[in-house]
XYZ file of C-alpha atoms in Angstrom:
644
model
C 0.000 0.000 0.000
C 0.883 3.232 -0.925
C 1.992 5.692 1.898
C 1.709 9.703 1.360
C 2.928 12.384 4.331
C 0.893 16.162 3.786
C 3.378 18.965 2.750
C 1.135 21.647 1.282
C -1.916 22.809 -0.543
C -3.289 24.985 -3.127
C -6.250 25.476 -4.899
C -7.828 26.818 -8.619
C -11.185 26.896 -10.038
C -11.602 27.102 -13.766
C -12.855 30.184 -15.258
C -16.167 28.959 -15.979
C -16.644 31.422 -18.543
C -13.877 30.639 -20.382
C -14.672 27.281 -20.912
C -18.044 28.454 -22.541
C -15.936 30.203 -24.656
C -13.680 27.713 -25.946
C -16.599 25.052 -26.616
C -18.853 27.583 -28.464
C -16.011 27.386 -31.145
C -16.499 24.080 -31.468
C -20.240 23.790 -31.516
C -21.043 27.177 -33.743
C -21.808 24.627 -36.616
C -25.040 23.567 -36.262
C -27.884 24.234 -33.377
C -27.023 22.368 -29.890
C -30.109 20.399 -28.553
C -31.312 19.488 -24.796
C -31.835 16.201 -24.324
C -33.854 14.849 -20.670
C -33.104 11.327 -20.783
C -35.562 10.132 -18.151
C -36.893 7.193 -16.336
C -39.838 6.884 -17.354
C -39.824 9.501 -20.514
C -37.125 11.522 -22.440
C -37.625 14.755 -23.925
C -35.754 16.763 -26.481
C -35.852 20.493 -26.877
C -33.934 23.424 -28.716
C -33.823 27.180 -28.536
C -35.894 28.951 -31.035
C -35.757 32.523 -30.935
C -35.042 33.272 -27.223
C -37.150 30.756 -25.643
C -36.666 27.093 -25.628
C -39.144 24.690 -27.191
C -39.543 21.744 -26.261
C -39.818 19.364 -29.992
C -42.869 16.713 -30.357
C -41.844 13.169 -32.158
C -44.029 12.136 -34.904
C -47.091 11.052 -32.937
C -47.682 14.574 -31.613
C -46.678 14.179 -27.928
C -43.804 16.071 -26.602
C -42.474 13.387 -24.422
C -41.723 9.816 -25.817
C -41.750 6.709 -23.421
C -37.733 5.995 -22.571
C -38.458 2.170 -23.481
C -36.736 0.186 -26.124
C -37.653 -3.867 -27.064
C -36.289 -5.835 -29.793
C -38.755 -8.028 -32.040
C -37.910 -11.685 -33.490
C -38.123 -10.007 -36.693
C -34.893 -7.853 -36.121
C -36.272 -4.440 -35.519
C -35.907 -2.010 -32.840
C -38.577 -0.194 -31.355
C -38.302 3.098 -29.374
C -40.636 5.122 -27.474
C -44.713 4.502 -28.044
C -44.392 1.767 -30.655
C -41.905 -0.101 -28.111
C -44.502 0.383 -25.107
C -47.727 -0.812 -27.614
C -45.931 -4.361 -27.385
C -44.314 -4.861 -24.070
C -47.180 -7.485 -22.905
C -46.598 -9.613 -25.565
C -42.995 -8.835 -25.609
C -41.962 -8.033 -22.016
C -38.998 -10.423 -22.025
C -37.399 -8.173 -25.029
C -39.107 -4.722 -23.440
C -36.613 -2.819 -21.834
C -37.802 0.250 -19.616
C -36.813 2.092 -16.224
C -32.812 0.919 -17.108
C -31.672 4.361 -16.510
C -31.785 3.009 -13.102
C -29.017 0.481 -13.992
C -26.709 2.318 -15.588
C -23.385 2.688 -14.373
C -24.086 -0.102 -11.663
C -22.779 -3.136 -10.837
C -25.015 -6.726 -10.449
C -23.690 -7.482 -7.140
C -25.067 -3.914 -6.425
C -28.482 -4.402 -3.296
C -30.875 -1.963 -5.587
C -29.714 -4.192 -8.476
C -31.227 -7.078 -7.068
C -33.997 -5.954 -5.588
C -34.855 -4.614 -9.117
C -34.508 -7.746 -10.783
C -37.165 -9.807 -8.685
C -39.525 -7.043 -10.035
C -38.291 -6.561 -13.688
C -39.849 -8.902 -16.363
C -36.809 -9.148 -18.234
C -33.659 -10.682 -17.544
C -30.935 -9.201 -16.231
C -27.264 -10.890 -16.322
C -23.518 -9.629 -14.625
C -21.337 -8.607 -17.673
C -17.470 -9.643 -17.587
C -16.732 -6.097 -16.265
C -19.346 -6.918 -13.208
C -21.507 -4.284 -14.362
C -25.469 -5.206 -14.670
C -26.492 -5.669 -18.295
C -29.924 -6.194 -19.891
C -30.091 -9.591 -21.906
C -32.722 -11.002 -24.517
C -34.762 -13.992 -25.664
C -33.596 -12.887 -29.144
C -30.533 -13.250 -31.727
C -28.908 -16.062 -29.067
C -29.651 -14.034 -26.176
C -27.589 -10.994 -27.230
C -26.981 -8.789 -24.314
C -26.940 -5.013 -24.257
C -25.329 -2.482 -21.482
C -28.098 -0.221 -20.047
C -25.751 2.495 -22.168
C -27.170 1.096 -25.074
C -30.308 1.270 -24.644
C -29.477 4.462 -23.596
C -28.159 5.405 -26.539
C -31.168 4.160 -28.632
C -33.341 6.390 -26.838
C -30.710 9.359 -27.540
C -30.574 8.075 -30.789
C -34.686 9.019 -31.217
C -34.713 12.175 -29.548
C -31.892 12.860 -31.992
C -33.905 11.441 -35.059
C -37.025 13.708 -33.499
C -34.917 17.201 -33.710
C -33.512 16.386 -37.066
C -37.274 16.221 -38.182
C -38.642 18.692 -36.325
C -36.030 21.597 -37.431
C -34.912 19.684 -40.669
C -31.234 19.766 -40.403
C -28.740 17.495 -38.874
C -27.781 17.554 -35.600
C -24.882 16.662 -34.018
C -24.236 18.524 -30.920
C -26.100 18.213 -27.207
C -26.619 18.827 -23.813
C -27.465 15.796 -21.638
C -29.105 15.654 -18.109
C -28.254 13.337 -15.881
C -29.498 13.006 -11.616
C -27.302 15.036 -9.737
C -26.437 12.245 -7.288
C -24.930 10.547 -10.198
C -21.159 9.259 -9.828
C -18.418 9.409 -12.104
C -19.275 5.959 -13.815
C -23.011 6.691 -14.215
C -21.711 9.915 -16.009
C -19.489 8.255 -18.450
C -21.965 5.828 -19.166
C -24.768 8.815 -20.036
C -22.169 10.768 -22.178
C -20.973 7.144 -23.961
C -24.219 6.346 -24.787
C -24.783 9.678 -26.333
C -21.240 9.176 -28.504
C -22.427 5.814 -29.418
C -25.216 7.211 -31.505
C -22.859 10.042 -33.311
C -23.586 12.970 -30.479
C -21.106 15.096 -29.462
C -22.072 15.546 -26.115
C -20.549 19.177 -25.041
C -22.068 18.576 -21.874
C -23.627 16.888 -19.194
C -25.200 18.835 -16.675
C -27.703 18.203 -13.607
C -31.159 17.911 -14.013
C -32.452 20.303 -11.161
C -30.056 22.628 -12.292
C -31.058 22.527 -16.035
C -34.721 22.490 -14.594
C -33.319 25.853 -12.660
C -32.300 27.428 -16.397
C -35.857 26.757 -17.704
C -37.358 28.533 -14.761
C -35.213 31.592 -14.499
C -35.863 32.111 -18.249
C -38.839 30.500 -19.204
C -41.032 31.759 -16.275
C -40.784 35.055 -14.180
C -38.373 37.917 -15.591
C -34.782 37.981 -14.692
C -36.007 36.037 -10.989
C -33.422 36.481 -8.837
C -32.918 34.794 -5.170
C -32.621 31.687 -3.208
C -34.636 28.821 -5.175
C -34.952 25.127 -4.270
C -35.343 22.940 -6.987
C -37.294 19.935 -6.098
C -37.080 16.948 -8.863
C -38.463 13.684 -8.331
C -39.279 11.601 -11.308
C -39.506 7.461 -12.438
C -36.789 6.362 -10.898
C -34.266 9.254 -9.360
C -34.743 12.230 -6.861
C -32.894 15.041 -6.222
C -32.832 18.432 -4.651
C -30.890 21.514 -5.078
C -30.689 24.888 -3.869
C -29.519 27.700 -6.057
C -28.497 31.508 -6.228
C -30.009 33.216 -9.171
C -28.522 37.066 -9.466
C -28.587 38.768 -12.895
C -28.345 35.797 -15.265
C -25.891 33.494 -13.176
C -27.247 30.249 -11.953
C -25.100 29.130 -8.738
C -25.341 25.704 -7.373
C -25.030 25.908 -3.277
C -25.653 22.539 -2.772
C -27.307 19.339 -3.836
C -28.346 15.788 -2.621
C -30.627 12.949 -3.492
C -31.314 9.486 -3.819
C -30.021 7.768 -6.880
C -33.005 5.229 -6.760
C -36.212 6.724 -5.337
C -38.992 7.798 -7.980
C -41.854 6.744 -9.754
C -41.071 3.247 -10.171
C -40.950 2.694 -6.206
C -44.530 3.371 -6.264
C -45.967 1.276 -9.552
C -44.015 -1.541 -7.479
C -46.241 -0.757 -4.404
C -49.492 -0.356 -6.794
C -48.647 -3.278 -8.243
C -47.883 -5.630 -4.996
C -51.104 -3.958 -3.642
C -53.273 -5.198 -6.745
C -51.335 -8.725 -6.771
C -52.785 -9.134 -2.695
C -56.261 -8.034 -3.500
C -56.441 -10.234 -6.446
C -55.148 -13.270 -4.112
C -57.377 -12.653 -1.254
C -60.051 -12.516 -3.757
C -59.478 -15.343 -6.115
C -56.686 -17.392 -3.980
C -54.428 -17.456 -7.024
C -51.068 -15.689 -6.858
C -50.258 -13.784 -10.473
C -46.279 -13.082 -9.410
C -45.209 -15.858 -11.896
C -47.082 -14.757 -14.656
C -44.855 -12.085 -16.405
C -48.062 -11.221 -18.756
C -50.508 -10.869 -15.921
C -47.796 -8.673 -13.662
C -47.176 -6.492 -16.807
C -50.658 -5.713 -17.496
C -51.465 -4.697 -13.683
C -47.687 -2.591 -14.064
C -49.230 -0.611 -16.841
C -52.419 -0.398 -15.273
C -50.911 1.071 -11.606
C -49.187 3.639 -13.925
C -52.927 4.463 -15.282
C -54.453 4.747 -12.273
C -51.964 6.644 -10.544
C -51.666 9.759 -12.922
C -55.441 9.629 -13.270
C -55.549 10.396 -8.923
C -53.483 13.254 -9.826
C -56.519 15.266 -10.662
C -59.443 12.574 -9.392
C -60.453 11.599 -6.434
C -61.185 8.234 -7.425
C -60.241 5.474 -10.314
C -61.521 1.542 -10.702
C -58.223 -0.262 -12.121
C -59.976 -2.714 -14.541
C -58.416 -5.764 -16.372
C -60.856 -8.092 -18.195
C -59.443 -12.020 -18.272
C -56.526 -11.201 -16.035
C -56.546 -15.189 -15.890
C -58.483 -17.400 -18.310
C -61.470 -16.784 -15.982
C -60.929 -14.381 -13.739
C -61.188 -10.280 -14.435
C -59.268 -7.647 -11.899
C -62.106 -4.564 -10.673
C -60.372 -2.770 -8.068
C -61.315 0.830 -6.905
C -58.984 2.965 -5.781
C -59.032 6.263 -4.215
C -56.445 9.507 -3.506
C -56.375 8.979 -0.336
C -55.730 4.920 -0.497
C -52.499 6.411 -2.441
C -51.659 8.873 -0.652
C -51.013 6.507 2.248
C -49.497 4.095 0.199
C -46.581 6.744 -1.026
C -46.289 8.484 2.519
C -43.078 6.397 3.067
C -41.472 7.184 -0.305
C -42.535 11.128 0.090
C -40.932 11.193 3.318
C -37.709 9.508 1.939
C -37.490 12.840 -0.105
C -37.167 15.250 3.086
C -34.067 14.016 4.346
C -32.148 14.917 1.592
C -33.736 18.324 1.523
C -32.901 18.609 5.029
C -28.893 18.051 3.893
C -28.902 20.312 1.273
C -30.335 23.095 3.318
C -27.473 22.431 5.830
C -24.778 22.227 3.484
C -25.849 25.589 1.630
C -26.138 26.831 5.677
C -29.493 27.970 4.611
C -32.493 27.816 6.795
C -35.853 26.845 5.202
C -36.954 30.451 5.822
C -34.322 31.861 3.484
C -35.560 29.766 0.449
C -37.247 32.671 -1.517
C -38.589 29.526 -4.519
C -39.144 26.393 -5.092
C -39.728 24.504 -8.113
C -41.097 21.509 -8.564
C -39.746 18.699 -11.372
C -39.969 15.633 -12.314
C -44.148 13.731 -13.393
C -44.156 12.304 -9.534
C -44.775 16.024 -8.454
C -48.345 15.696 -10.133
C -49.336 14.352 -7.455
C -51.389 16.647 -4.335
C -49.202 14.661 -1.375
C -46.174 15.682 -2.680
C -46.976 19.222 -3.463
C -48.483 19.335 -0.284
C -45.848 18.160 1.737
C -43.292 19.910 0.315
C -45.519 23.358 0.559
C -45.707 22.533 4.400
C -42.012 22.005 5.111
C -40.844 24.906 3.053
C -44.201 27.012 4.348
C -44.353 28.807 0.502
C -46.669 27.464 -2.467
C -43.972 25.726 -4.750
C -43.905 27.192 -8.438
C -45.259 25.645 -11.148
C -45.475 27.548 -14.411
C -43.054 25.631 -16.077
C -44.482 21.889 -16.935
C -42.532 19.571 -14.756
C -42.122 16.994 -17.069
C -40.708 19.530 -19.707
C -38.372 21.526 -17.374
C -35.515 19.187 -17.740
C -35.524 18.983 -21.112
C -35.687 23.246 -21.542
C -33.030 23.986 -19.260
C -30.440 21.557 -20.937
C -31.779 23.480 -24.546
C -30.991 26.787 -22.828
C -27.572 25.334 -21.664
C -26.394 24.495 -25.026
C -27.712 28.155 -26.466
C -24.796 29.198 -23.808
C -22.593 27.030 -24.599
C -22.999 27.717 -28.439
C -22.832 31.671 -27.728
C -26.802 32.232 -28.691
C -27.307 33.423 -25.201
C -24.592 35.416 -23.607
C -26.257 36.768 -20.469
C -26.338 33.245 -18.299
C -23.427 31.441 -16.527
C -23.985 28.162 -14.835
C -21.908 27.230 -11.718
C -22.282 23.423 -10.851
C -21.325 21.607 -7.906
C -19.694 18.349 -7.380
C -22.281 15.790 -4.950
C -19.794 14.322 -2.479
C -15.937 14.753 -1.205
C -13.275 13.337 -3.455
C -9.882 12.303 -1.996
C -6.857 10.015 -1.492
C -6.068 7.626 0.747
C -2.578 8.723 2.799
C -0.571 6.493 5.019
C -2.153 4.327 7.706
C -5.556 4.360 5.964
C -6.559 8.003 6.548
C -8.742 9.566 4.013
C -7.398 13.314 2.723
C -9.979 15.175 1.429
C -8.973 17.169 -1.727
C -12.119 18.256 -3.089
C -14.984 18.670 -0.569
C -18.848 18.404 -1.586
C -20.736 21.032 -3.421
C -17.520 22.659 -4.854
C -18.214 24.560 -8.039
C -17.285 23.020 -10.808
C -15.117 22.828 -13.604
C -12.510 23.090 -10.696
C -8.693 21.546 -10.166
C -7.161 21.371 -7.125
C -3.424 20.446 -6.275
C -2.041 18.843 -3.297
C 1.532 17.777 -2.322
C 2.829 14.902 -0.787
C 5.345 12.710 -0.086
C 6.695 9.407 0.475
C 6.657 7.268 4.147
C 8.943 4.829 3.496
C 12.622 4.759 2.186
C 13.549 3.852 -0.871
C 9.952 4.150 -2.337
C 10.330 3.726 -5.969
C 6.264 3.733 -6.928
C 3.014 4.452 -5.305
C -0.615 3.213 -5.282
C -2.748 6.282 -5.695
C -6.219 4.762 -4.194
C -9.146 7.448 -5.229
C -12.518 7.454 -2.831
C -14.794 9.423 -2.641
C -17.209 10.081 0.745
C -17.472 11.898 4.164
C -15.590 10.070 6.133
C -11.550 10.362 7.634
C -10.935 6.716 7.312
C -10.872 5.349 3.655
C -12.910 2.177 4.871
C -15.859 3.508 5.304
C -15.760 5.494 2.127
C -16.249 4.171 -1.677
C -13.192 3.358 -3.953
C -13.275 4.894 -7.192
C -10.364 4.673 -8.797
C -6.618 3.467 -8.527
C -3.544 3.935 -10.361
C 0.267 4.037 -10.050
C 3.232 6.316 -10.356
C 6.536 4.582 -11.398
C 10.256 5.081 -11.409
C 9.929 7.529 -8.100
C 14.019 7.906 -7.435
C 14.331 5.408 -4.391
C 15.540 8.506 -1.606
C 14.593 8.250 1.882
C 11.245 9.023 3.085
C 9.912 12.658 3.202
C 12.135 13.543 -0.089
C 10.118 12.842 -2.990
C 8.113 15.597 -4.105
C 4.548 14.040 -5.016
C 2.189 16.426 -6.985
C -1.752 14.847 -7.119
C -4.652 17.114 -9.216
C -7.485 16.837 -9.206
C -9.798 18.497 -12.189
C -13.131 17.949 -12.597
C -14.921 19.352 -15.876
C -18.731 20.646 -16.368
C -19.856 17.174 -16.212
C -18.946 16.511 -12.895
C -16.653 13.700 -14.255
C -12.883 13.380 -12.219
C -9.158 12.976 -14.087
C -6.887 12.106 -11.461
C -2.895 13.026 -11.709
C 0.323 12.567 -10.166
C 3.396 13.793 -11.038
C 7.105 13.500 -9.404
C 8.380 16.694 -9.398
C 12.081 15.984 -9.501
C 12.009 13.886 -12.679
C 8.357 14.952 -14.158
C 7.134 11.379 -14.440
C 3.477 11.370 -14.467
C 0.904 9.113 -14.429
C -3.325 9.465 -14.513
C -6.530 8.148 -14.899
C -10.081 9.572 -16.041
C -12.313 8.020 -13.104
C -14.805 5.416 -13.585
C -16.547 4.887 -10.859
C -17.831 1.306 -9.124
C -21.467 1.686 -9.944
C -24.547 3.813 -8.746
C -24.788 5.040 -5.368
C -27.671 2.874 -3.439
C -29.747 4.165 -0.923
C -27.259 2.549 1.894
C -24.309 3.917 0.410
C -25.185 7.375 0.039
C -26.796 6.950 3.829
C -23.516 5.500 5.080
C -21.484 8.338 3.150
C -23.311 11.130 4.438
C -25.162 10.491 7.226
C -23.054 8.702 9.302
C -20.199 10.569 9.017
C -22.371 13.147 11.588
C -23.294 9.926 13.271
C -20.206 7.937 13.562
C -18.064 11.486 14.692
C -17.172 10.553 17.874
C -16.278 6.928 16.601
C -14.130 8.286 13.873
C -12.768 10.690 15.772
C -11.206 7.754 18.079
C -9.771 5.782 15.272
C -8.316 9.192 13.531
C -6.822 10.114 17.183
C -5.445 6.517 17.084
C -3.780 6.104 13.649
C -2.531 9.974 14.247
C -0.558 8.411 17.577
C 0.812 5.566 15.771
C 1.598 7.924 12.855
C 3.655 10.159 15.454
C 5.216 6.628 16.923
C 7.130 5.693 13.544
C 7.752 8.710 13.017
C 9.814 9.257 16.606
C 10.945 5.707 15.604
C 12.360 6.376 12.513
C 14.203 9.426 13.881
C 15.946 7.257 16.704
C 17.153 5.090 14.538
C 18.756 7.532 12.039
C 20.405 9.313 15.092
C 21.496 6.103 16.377
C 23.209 5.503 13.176
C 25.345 8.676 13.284
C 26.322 8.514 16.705
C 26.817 4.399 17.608
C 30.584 5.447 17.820
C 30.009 7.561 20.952
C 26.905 5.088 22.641
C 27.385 2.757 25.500
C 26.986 -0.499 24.029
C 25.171 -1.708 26.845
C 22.775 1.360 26.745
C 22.820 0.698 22.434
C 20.947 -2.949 23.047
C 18.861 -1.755 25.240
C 17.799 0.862 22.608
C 17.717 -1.415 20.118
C 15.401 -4.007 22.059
C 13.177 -1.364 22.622
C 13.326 -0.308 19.226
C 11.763 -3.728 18.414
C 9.117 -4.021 21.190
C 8.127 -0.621 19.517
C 8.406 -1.619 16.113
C 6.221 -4.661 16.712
C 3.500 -2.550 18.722
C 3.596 -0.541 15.218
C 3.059 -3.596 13.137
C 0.145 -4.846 15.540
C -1.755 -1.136 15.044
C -1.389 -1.574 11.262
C -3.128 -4.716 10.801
C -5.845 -3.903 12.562
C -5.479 -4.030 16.131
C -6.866 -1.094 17.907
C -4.587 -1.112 21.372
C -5.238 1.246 23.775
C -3.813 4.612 23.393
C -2.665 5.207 26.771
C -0.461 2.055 26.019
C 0.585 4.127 22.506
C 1.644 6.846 24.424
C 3.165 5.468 27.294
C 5.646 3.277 24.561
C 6.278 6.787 22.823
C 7.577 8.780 26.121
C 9.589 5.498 27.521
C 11.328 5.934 23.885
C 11.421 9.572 23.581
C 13.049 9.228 27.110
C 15.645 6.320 26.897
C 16.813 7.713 23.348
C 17.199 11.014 25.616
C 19.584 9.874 27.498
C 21.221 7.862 25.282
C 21.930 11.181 22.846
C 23.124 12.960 26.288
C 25.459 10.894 27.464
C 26.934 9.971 23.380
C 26.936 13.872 23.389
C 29.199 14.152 26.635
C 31.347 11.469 25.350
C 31.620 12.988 21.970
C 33.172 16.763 24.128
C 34.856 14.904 26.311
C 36.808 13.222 23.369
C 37.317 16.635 21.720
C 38.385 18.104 25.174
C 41.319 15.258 24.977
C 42.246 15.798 21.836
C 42.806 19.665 22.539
């Protein structure tokens, strides 16, 4: 393992603005679209004029179903034509995979999904969860793909709608996304001949389409509220005079709409079996038509007070009649709604904002339809939430306002994005050192130096995590790599440079360089999969939890730091004065050397001794290597007094 001592610190952020500038040069050749690549729909839009516009595909509607399924006869179906079939086909019918992307199969929400999904889902060589079919041999697809066949519509869609070809957009993605779940959006967007000039946040684009599309130059504190299918997230924003800045931002990688069609559906599979006695959960058919129906019935209760969910011949014999009212809902979702106000609560306290301060908020994402949630987030923040701007359009408008700044059609808007958690290294004895923290404005670099712990250290592990906790084990690796051919001096010599530099997308290069010889060595970060629900609990919340328990295994490993270091120092000065030590009192040193050393060795693999033992074994050395350097230094003038 790699070891790395602190030795100093600076920090740059980008010029935001000149970034803008240098990719409107490349994008000036055609118009840049905005592209919401959702859940449960996917919207394209482009500036027209001043405003944005959100485009309709060729059945009229100006949001197209983010579903794709493969037939036996070899075609591809996207959007509306794709959903028309998914009974029939549901083994072939992939939707909701946005919530896959970037994640690994071993990953909790992973599995939990696939008990629920009615196709298959299989663990790629890579470990990352891909979607397979019944078709062509089984031929498998990464949720990028299908990804990118959706992109690869919404692209098809603007080329019709403004009859030209388009090759450059903007791409939302949750802002709780990680590094891997943001290469995997902007690779599925290059996969279908998109260059993708950027990937921004969706309650930030969302932000963009309310500051311009709804009041006049607004200006103030907003909260952007976004829940849709299968993602939530929250953000709070300063808007002065055209520039958009992120304060802070949290979420829930897997919490949307999704969560409760599984709860309509479970509570439609129970009535059915009390009723009839026979249990539907086997019949993929059966479970798909009650999916599609749950989805009917609850964006109907978004403006009724009452719906019957009706399925003729669920079974050969038996029909499904089931009424259902708001309320019956409403109680049904109270768990899910709440799971929403705990990352509101973070974000507030991150962007040391009260609830009182919050001048807006704006509500995103089809889920906010619904009365419960607008009426539970009107009662925590105490103000009506806005809603001029069609929440399921928002997303889509913002990112099409985005690329108009990025392509230099509107000059008067500046976007400052934040990264969602801490990003850092791990340094000797396991201690994580923060380099970036949370909610830092990005495109930023930051530089640290460091140095070797051990002598003769001719490479290093660089291990990258990311989280909110000092101690890299209870944080999430996202990236290694090594730096080679380090000249092999002794410890505390090498001059180590690591950067940092995260781009608009939010997406991490990692680099090291020796300074003496200008070796180098990097990576571009691809994280280990999505962010559950634990994880992001774990990296957040229990670092306020867990303080006092960190605190004790930081104060620990900062002792046994100090120990090797005193250790190491002995031993160098008992190198250059042996000739002048008592050899007697030199064994005795040395012995105790070892007993130390050993103590040391114990610490590092795990063994948390107590410190009072730590620092008892520091003073006893720090004391008998006292004496010994007294009474080699009275030796050493009393020989020089002789000689004169």
């Amino acid at each position: 393992m790699f070891r790395f001592q602190l030795k100093a610190n600076s920090r740059r952020l980008f010029n935001a603005s000149h970034q803008i500038r240098s990719v409107s040069k490349k994008v000036r050749s055609s118009k840049v679209i905005g592209i919401d690549l959702g859940t449960t729909n996917s919207a394209v839009a482009v500036l027209e004029g001043n405003k944005p516009k959100i485009l309709e595909n060729q059945n009229g509607d100006r949001t197209t179903p983010s579903i794709v399924a493969f037939t036996k006869e070899g075609d591809v179906l996207v959007g509306t034509a794709a959903k028309r079939q998914s009974i029939i086909n549901h083994e072939n019918t992939f939707y909701a995979t946005k919530r896959l992307i970037g994640r690994k199969y071993n990953d909790d929400e992973v599995q939990k999904d696939i008990q629920r999904l009615p196709y298959k889902v299989v663990e790629h060589a890579n470990g990352d969860a891909w979607l397979q079919t019944t078709i062509a041999q089984g031929l498998s697809y990464s949720p990028a793909q299908i990804g990118g066949f959706i992109l690869r519509e919404m692209k098809r869609v603007a080329e019709l709608q403004l009859a030209e070809e388009v090759k450059n957009a903007v791409i939302t993605v949750p802002a709780y996304f990680n590094d891997s779940q943001r290469q995997a959006t902007k690779k599925a967007g290059e996969l279908v001949g998109l260059n993708v000039v950027r990937v921004i946040n969706e309650p930030t684009a969302a932000s963009l389409a309310y500051g311009i599309g709804g009041k006049d130059k607004n200006n103030g504190i907003v909260a952007v509220y976004d829940l849709g299918g299968g993602t939530f997230d929250i953000s709070i924003l300063d808007i002065e005079d055209g520039v958009f800045e992120v304060r802070s931002t949290n979420g829930d990688t897997h919490l949307g709409g999704e969560d409760l069609d599984n709860i309509l559906v479970e509570f439609i599979l129970k009535r059915f079996q009390m009723k009839t006695g026979i249990d539907l959960r086997q019949d993929k058919i059966a479970v798909q038509r009650i999916r599609q129906a749950a989805e009917k019935a609850k964006i109907e209760l978004s403006h009724v007070k009452s719906t019957t969910i009706d399925l003729p011949f669920i079974t050969k014999t038996e029909s499904i009649s089931i009424p259902l009212t708001e309320e019956e809902l409403d109680n049904m979702s109270a768990d899910l709604i709440e799971r929403t106000i705990l990352p509101v609560r973070k974000a507030l306290k991150d962007a040391d904002l009260k609830v009182q301060d919050i001048d807006e908020v704006i509500l995103v994402g089809g889920m906010t339809r619904m009365p419960k949630i607008r009426n539970t987030v009107e009662n925590f923040f105490g103000i009506k939430p806005t809603t001029q701007v069609n929440p399921d359009e928002a997303v889509a408008l913002g990112a099409a306002i985005q690329g108009a700044v990025l392509s230099g059609e509107v000059k008067d808007v500046l976007l400052l994005d934040v990264t969602p958690l801490t990003l850092g290294i791990e340094t000797y004895g396991g201690m994580f050192s923060p380099l970036l923290p949370r909610n830092s404005t990005v495109p930023c670099r930051v530089t640290q130096m460091y140095s070797t712990a051990v002598d003769g250290q001719s490479s290093i592990d660089i291990n990258v995590y990311q989280g909110e906790r000092p101690l890299v084990q209870d944080n999430i690796l996202i990236g290694k790599f090594k730096l080679t051919d380090i000249p092999p001096l002794p410890k505390g010599t090498p001059q180590i440079e690591v950067m940092f530099d995260v781009d608009a997308d939010g997406i991490l290069k990692v680099s090291a360089r020796d300074k003496q010889t200008g070796k180098k060595s990097s990576i571009t970060v691809f994280g280990k999969g999505g962010l559950t629900d634990e994880e992001v609990k774990r990296l957040v919340d229990e670092s306020k939890q867990t303080t006092e328990q960190d605190q004790v295994k930081l104060n620990f490993l900062k002792l046994v730091n100090n120990l090797e270091l005193i250790v190491f120092d002995t031993e160098q000065a008992l190198k250059e004065i042996e000739s002048f030590v008592d050899t007697t009192q030199a064994d005795t040193l040395k012995r105790k050397l070892i007993t130390v050393k050993k103590m040391i060795d114990d610490a590092r693999k795990g063994d948390l001794l107590d410190q009072d033992l730590i620092k008892a074994a520091q003073e006893e050395l720090q004391e008998e290597a006292l004496q010994v350097i007294q009474k080699a230094a009275e030796r050493s003038k009393a020989q020089r007094k002789a000689k004169d």
